[in-house]
Short mmCIF file of C-alpha atoms and ligand atoms in Angstrom, two decimals:
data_model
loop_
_atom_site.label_atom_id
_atom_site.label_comp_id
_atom_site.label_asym_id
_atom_site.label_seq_id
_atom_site.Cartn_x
_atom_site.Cartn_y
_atom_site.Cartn_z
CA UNK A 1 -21.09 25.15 11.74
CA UNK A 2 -20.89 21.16 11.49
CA UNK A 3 -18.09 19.78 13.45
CA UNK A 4 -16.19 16.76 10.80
CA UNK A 5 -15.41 13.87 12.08
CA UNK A 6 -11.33 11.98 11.22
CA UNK A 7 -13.54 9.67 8.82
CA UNK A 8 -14.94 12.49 6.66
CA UNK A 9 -11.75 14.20 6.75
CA UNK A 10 -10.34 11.48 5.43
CA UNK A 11 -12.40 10.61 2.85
CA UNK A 12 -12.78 14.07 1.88
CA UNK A 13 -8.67 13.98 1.61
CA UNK A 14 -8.59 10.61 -0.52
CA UNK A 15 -11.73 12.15 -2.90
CA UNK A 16 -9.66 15.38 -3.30
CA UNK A 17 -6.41 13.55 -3.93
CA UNK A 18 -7.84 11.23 -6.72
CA UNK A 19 -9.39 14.51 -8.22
CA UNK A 20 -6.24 16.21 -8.52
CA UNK A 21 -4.46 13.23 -9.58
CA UNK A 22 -7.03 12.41 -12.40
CA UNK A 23 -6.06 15.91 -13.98
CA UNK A 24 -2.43 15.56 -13.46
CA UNK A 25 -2.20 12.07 -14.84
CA UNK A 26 -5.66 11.64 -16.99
CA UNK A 27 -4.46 7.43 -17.88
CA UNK A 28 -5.41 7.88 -13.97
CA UNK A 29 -8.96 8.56 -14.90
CA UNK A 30 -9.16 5.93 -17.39
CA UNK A 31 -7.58 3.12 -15.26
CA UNK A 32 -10.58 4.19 -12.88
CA UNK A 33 -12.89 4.09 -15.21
CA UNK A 34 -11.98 0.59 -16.08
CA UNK A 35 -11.89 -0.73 -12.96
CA UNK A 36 -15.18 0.46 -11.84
CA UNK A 37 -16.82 -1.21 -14.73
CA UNK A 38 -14.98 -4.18 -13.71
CA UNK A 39 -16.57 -4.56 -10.36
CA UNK A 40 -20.04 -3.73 -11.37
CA UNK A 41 -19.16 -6.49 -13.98
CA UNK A 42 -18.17 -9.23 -11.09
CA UNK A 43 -20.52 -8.31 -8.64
CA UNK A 44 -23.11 -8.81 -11.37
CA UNK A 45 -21.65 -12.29 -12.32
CA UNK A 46 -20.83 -13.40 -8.99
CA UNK A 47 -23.84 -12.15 -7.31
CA UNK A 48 -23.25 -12.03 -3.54
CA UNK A 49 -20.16 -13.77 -3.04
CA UNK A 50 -18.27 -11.02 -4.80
CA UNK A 51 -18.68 -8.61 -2.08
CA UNK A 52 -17.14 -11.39 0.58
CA UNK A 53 -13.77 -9.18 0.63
CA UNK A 54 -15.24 -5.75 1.09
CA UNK A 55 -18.70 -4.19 0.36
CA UNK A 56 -18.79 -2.54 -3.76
CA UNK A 57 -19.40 0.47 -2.23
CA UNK A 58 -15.98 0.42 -0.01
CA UNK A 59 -14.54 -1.33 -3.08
CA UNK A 60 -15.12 1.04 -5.16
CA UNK A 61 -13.87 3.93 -3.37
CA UNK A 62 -11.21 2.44 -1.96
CA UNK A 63 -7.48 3.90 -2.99
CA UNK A 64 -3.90 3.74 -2.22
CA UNK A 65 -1.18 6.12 -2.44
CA UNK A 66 2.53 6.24 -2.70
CA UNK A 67 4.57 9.43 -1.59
CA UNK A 68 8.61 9.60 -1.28
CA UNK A 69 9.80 11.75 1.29
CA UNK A 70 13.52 12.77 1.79
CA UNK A 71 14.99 12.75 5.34
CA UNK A 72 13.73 11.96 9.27
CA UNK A 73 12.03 15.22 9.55
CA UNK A 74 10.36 15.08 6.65
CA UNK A 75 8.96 11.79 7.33
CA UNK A 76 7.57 12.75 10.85
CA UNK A 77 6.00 15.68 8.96
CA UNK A 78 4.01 13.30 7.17
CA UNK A 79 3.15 11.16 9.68
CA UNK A 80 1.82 14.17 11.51
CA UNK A 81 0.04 15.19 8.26
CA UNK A 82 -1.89 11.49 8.14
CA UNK A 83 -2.56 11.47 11.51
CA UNK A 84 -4.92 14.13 11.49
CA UNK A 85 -6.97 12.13 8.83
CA UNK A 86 -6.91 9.06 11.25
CA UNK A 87 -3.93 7.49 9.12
CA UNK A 88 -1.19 5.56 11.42
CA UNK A 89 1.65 3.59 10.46
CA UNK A 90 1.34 0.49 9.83
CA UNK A 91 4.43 -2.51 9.45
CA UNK A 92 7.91 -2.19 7.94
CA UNK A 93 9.63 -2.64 4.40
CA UNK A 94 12.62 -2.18 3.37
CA UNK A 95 12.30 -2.19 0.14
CA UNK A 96 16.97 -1.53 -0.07
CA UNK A 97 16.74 -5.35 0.29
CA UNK A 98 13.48 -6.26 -1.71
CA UNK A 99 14.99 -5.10 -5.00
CA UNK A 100 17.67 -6.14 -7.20
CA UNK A 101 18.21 -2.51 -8.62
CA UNK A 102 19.11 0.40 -6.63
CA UNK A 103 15.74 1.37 -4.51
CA UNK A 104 17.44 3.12 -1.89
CA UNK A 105 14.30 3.38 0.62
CA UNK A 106 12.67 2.33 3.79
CA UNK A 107 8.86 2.39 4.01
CA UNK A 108 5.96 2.25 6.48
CA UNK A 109 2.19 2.66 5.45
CA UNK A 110 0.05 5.48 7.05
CA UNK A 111 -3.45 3.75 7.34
CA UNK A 112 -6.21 3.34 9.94
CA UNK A 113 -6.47 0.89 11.96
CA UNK A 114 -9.72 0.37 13.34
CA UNK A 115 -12.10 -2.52 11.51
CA UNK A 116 -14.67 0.90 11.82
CA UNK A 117 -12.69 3.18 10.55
CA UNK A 118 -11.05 0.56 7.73
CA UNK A 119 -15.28 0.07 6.71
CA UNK A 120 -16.04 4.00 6.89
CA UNK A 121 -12.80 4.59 4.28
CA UNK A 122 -9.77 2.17 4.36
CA UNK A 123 -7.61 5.43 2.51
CA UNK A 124 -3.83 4.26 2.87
CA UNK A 125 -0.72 5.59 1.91
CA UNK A 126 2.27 4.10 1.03
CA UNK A 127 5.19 6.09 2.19
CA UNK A 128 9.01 5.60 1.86
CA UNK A 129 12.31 7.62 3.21
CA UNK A 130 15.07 7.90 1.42
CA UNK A 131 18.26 6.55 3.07
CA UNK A 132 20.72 8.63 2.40
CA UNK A 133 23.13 7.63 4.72
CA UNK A 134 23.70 4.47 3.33
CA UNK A 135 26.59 4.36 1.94
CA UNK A 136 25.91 1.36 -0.71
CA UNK A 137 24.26 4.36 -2.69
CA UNK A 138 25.62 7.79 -1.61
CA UNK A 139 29.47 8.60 -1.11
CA UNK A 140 29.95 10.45 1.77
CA UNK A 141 30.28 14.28 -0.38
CA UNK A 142 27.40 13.31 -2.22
CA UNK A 143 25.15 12.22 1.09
CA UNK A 144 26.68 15.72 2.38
CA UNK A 145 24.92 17.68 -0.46
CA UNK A 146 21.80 15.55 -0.89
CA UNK A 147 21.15 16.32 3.27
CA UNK A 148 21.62 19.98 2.71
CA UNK A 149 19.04 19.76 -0.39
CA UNK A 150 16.42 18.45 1.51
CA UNK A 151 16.73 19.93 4.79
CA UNK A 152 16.36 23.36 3.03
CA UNK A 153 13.01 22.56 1.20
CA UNK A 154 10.12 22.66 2.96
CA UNK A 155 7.25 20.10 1.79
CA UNK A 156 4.65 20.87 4.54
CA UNK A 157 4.64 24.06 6.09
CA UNK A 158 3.64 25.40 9.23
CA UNK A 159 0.44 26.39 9.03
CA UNK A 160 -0.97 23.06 7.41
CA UNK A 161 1.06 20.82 10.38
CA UNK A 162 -0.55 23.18 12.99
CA UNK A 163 -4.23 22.41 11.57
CA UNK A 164 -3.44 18.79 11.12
CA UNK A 165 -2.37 18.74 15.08
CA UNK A 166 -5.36 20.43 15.64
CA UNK A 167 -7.40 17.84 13.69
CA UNK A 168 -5.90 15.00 15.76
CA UNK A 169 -5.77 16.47 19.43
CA UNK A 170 -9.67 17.18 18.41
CA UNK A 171 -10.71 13.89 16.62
CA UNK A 172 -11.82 16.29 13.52
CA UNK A 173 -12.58 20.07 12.66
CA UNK A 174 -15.60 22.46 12.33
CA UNK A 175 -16.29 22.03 8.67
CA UNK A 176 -14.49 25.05 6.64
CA UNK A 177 -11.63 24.52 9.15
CA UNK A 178 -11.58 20.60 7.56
CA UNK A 179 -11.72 22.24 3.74
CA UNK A 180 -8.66 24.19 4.32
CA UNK A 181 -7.04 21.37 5.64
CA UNK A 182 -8.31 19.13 2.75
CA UNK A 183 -6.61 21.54 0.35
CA UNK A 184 -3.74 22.43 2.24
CA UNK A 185 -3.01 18.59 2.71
CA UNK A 186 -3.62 18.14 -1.06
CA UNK A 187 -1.29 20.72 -2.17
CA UNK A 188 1.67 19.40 -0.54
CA UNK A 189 1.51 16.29 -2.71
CA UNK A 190 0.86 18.60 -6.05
CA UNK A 191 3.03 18.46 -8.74
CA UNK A 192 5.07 22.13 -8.76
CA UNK A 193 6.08 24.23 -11.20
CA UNK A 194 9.16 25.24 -9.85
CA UNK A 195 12.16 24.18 -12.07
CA UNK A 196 14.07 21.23 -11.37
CA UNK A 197 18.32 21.67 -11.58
CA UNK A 198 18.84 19.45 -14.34
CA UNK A 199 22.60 18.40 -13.72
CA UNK A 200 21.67 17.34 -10.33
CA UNK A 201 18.48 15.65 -11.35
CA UNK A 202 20.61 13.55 -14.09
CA UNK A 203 23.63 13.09 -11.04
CA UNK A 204 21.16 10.88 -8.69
CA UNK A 205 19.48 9.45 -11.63
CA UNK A 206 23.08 7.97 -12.55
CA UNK A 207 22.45 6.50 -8.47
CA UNK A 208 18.98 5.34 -8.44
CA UNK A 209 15.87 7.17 -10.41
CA UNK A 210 14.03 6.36 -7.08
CA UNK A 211 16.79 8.90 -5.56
CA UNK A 212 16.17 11.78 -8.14
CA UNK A 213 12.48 11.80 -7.70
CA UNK A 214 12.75 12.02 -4.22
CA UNK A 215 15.63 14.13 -3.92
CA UNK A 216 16.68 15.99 -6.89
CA UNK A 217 12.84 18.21 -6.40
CA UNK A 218 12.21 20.96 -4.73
CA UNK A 219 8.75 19.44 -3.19
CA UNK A 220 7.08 15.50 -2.97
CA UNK A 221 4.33 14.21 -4.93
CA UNK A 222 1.86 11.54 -5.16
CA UNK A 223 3.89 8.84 -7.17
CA UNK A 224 0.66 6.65 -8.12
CA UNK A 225 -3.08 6.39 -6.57
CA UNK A 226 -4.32 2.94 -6.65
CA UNK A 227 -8.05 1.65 -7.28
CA UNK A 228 -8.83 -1.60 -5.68
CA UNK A 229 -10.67 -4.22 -8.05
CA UNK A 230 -12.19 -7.59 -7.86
CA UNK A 231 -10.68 -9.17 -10.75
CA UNK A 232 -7.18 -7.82 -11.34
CA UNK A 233 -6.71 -10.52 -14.12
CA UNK A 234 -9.92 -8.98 -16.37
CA UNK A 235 -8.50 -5.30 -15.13
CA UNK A 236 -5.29 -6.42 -17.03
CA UNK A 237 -7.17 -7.53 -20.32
CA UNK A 238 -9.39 -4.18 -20.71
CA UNK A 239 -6.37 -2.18 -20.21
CA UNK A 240 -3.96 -3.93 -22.74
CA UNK A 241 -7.30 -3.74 -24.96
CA UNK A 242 -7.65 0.44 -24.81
CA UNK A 243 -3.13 -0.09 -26.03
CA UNK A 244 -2.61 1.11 -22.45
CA UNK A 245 0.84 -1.06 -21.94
CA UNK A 246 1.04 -3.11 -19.00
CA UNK A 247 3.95 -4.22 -17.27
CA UNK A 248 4.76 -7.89 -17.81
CA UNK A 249 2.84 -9.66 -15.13
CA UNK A 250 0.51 -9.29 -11.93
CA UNK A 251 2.99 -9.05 -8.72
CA UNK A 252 2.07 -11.36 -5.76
CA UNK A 253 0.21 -14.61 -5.89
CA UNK A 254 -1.09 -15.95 -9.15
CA UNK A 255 -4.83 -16.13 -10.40
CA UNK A 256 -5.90 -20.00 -9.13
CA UNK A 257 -9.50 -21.76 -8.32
CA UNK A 258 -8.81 -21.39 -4.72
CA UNK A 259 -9.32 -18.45 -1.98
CA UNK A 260 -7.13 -15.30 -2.99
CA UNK A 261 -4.68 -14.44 -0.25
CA UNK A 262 -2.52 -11.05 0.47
CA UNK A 263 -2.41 -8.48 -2.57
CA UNK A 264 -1.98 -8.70 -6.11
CA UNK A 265 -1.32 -5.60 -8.01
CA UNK A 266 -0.15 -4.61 -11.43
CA UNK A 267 0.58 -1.16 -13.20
CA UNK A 268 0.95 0.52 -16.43
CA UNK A 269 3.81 1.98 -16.94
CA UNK A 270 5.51 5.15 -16.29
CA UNK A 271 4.08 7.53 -18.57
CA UNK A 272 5.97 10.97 -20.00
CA UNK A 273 5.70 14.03 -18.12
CA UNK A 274 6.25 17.47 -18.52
CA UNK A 275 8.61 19.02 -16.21
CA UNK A 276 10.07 22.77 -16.34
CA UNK A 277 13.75 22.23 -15.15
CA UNK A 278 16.57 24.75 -15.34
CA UNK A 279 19.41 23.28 -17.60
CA UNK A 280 23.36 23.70 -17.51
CA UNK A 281 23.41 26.94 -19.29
CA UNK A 282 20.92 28.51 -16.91
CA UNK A 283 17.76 27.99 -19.34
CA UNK A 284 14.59 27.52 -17.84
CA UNK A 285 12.94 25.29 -20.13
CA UNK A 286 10.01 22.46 -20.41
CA UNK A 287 11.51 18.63 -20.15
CA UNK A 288 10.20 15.68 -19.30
CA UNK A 289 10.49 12.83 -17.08
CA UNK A 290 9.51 9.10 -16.82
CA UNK A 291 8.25 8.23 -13.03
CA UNK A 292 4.50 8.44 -12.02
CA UNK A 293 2.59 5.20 -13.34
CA UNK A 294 -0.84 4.23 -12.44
CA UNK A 295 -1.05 1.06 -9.87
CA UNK A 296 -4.16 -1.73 -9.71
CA UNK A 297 -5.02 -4.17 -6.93
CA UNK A 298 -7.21 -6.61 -5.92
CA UNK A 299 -6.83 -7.52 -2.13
CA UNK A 300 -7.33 -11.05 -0.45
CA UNK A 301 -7.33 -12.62 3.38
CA UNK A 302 -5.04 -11.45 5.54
CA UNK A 303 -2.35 -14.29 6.19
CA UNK A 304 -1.24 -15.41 9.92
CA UNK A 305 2.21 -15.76 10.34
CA UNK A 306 2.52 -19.24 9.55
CA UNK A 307 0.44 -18.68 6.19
CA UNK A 308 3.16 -15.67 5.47
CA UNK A 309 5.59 -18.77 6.23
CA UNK A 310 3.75 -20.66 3.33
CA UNK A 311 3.52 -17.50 1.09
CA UNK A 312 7.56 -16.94 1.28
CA UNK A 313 8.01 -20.78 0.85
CA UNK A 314 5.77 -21.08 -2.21
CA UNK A 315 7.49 -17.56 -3.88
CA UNK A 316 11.03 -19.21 -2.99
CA UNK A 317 9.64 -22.16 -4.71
CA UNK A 318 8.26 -20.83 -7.66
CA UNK A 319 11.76 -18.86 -8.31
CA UNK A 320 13.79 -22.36 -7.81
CA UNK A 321 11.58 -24.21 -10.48
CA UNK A 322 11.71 -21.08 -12.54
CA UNK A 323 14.96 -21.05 -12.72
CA UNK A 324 15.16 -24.75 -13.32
CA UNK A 325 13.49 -24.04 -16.13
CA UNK A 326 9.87 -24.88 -15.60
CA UNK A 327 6.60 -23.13 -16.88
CA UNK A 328 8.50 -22.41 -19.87
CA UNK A 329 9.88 -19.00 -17.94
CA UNK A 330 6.38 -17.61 -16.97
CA UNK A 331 6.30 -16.99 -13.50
CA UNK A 332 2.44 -17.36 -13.10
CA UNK A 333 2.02 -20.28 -14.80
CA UNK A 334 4.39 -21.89 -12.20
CA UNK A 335 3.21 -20.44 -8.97
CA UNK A 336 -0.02 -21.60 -10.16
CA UNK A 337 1.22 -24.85 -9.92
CA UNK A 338 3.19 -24.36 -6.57
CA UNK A 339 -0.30 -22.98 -4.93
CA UNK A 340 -2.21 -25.82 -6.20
CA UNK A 341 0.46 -28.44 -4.12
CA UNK A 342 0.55 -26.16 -1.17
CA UNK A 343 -2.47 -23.96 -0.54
CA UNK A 344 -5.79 -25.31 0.56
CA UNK A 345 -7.94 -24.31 -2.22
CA UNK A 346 -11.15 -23.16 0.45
CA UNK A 347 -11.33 -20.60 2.93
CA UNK A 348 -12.62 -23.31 5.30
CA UNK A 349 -9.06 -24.93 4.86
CA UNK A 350 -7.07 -22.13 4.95
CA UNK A 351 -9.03 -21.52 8.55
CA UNK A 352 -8.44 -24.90 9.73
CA UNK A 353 -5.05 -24.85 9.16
CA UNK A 354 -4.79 -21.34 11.12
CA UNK A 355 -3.03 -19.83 7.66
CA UNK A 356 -5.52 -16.77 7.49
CA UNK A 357 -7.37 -14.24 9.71
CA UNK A 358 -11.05 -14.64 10.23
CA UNK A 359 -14.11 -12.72 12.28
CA UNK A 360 -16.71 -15.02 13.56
CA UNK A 361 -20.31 -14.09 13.80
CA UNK A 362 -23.77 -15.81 15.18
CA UNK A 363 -25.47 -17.11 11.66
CA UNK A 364 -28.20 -18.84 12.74
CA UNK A 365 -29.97 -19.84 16.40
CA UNK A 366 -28.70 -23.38 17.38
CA UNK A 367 -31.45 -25.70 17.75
CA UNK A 368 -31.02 -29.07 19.84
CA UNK A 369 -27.96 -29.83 21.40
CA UNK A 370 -24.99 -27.34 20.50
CA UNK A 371 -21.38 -28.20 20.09
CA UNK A 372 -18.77 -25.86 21.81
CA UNK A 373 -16.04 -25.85 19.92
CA UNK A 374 -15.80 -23.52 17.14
CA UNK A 375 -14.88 -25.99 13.89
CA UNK A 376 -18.08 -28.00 14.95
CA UNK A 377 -20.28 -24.95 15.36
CA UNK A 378 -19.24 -23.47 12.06
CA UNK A 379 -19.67 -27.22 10.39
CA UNK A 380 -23.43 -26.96 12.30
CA UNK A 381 -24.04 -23.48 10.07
CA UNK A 382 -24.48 -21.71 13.94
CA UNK A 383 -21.29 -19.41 12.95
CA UNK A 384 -20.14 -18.18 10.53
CA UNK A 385 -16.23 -17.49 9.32
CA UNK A 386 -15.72 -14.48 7.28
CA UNK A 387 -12.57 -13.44 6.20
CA UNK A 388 -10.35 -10.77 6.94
CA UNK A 389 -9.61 -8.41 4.03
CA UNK A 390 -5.47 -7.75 3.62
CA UNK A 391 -5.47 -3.91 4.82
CA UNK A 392 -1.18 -3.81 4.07
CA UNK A 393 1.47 -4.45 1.54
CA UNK A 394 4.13 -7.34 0.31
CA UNK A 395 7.88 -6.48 0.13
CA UNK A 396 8.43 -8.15 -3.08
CA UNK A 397 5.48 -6.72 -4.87
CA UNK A 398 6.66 -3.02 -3.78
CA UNK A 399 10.29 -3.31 -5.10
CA UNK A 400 9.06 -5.04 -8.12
CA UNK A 401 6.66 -1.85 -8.55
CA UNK A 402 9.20 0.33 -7.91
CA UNK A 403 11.69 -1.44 -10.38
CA UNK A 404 9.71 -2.12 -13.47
CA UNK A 405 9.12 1.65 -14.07
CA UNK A 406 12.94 2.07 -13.69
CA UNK A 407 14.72 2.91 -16.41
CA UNK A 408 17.31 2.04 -15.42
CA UNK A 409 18.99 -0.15 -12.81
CA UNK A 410 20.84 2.69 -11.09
CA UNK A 411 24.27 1.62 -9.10
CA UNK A 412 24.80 0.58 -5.66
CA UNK A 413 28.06 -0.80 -4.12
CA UNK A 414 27.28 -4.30 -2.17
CA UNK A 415 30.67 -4.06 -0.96
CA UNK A 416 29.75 -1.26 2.03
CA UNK A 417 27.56 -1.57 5.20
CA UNK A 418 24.18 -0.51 4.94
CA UNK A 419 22.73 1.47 7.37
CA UNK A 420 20.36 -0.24 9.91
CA UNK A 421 16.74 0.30 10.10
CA UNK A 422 14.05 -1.48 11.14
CA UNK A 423 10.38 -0.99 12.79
CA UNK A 424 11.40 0.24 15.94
CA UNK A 425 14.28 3.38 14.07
CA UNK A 426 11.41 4.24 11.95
CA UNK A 427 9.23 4.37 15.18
CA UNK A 428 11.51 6.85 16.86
CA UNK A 429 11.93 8.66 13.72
CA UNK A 430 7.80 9.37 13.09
CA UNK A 431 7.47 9.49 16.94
CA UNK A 432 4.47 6.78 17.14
CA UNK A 433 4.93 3.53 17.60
CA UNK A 434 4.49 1.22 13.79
CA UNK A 435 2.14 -1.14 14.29
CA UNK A 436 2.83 -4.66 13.69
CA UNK A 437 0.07 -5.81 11.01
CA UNK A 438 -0.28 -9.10 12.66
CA UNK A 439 -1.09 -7.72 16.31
CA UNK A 440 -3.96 -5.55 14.16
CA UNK A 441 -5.66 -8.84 12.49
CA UNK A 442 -5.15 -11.01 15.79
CA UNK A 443 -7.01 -8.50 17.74
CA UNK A 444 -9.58 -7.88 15.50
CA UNK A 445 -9.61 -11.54 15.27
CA UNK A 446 -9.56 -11.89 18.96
CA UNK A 447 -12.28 -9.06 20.00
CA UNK A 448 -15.12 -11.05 17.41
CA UNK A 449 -14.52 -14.45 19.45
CA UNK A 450 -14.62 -12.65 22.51
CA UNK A 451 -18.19 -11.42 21.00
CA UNK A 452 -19.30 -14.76 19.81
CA UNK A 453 -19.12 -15.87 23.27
CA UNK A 454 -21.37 -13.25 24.72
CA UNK A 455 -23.49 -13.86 22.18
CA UNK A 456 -23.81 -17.52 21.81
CA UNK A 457 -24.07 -17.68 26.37
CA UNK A 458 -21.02 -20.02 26.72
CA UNK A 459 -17.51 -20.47 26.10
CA UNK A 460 -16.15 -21.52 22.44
CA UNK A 461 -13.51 -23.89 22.26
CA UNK A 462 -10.88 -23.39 20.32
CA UNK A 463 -8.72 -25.50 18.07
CA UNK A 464 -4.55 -24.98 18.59
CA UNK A 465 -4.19 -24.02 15.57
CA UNK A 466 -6.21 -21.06 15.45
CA UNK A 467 -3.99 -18.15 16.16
CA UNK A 468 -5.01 -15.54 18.13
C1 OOG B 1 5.79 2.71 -3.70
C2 OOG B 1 5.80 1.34 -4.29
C3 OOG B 1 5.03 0.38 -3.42
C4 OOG B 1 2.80 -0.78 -3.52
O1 OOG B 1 1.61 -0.71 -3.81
O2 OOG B 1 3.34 -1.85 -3.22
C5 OOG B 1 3.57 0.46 -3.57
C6 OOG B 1 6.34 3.78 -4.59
O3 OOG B 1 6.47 3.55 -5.81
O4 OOG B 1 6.62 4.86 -4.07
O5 OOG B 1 2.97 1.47 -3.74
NI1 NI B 2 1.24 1.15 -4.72
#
């Protein structure tokens, strides 16, 4: 017997996820296809440089997931579920306030967190509760039924959340132990068979379409799987070429000369699916239904918070001139043009300027007399900056995601409280503490200068502005 490591679990789980989604949804296959040859196609162009954010080979393999979940319980279920693949949560969204339209959610994203474990398989899931106590969406009989819906399904049962708590206490599983968790784990997010109540389906559409997928089904599924590229722009192009329709425009910064920061993703949209529901006159019968799209990204550097600062600034930006009238209406066009005025267009200045993450490394022996501080050593070539990759997600992106495969904009009524939540409630509700996505970078950050230094023989000074 061979004893499986969290890693291999986990990449065994994100292989077996993306085969299962590529026969549910086969535009999943193609978009992978696509994307693949649109890596081999950069790294060939680019030559080394290309791989700067992440290695081809953890490129290529790299995916993201999105899974709704219903209620509290359900969503420490999960968390209990990821954790077993080395998955933790990972920063707060609420997603209620992100959108325009009725996205009644709150999110966190199950991920590892280890610069290791991100290079052995950086698998990530995306995963948002419904809130339905909030009373901006759900009257108070209707919040009464849609609790007693979900609390009587069961979306992972017993048996696969005792192997997954096996898997964690024991940092893996003897290997056909890890296969039935693989498939277990994989068959909660499967599409079922079993037939959706119509009326009720249509009654939460009416709310939010976000609110019937989640809770007018008997059991979750995987919403979208997401390939990462390195050029989302090209991505775009060969889709639109095969008559694959893309939604409008890339979310998140624009395509400029300068570094790429954060996350930039796009989708095609929702595509028709078959669905067996049981209708009004008690008919089981074959329907369909308009949620599950398939997601692209390319990922940048990590920001620090006063880069994030920047980022919010230059979107607030771009929406004033936009609405001014600028750019002719085409959001890109203008944020291209707010980057250029604001962003430092190398890496070198965004790392000056302590806007972005970096890991610092010994590139070449110093000869003659050495400088200490780190700007001067890294302007001698002795170290070298290289950039932290963006492991998380962007508010704005997500709800603008979510909304453009809406339908419809769904109803919510401004004029009630919303319910609080924030980090810490979702903490206490998954019974692990979130982590906060800057302490992740700043250590990682933190624990490479710490190396320099025992590798170099003397302290490093450091500049203020470098935040660590
Ligand atoms: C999640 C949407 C957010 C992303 O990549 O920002 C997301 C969902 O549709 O459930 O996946
Ligand atoms: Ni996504």
């Amino acid at each position: 017997m061979v004893f499986q490591p969290t890693w291999e679990l986990r990449r065994d789980f994100a292989a077996e996820l993306s085969r299962m989604y590529g026969t549910e949804v086969p535009a999943y296959d193609t978009l992978v296809e696509v994307s693949t040859s649109v890596n081999s196609d950069f790294v060939a162009a680019q030559g080394a440089d290309a791989e700067r954010l992440g290695s081809i080979e953890r490129v290529t393999a790299e995916r993201h997931g999105a899974i709704r979940v219903g209620s509290p319980r359900e969503l420490a279920q999960a968390a209990r579920v990821f954790a077993a693949f080395g998955m933790f949560p990972v920063g707060f969204y609420d997603l209620r306030e992100a959108a325009k339209s009725s996205v009644p959610v709150v999110s966190t994203a199950f991920r590892p967190v280890d610069a290791e474990e991100l290079a052995r398989n950086p698998f990530r899931v995306f995963t948002s509760m419904l809130t339905t106590d909030d009373p901006r969406f759900f009257s108070a009989d209707l919040q009464e039924e849609l609790q007693e819906f979900i609390s009587s399904r069961v979306l992972f049962d017993e048996p696969l959340l005792a192997l997954a708590d096996r898997a964690s206490r024991d940092g893996g599983l003897e290997d056909r132990f890890a296969r039935r968790l693989v498939d277990m784990a994989t068959a909660a997010f499967e599409l079922t068979e079993t037939p959706v109540d119509h009326a009720w389906y249509r009654r939460l559409e009416e709310i939010s379409a976000v609110a019937a997928d989640i809770g007018g089904v008997p059991s979750t599924h995987i919403n979208h799987l997401t390939p990462r590229v390195l050029d989302i722009d090209d991505l775009y192009h060969r889709m639109e070429e095969r008559g694959i329709a893309m939604i409008d425009e890339v979310q998140g910064p624009p395509a400029w000369e300068g570094p790429d920061i954060l996350l930039r993703q796009t989708s095609f949209r929702a595509l028709e699916e078959k669905r067996v529901f049981r209708f009004e006159d008690g008919t089981v019968g074959e329907g369909s239904l308009r949620v599950r799209f398939g997601e692209v990204e390319q990922r940048g550097i990590a920001l620090t918070p006063q880069g994030r600062e920047l980022y919010d600034h230059m979107l607030a930006e771009t929406d004033r001139r936009l609405a001014a009238g600028e750019g002719g209406g085409v959001r890109t066009v203008v944020a291209e043009l707010v980057w250029r005025e604001n962003l430092p267009d190398t890496e070198e200045g965004l790392r000056r300027a302590g806007l972005a993450y970096f890991t610092y490394s010994v590139s070449a022996p110093a000869v003659g007399e050495t400088p200490t501080d780190l700007d001067s050593l890294i302007a001698h070539g002795v170290v070298k900056a290289t950039p932290i990759v963006y492991e998380d997600f962007l508010p704005r992106s997500a709800a603008g995601i979510f909304q453009s495969n809406l339908t419809d904009e769904g109803t919510r009524d401004n004029a009630q409280q919303g319910t609080d939540y924030s980090l810490e409630t979702l903490s206490e509700i998954i019974g692990h503490p979130i982590a906060d996505p800057y302490e992740l970078y700043a250590r990682q950050e933190a624990a490479s200068l710490h190396q320099l230094e025992i590798d170099l023989g003397h302290p490093v000074h450091i500049e203020a502005t470098i935040n660590s």
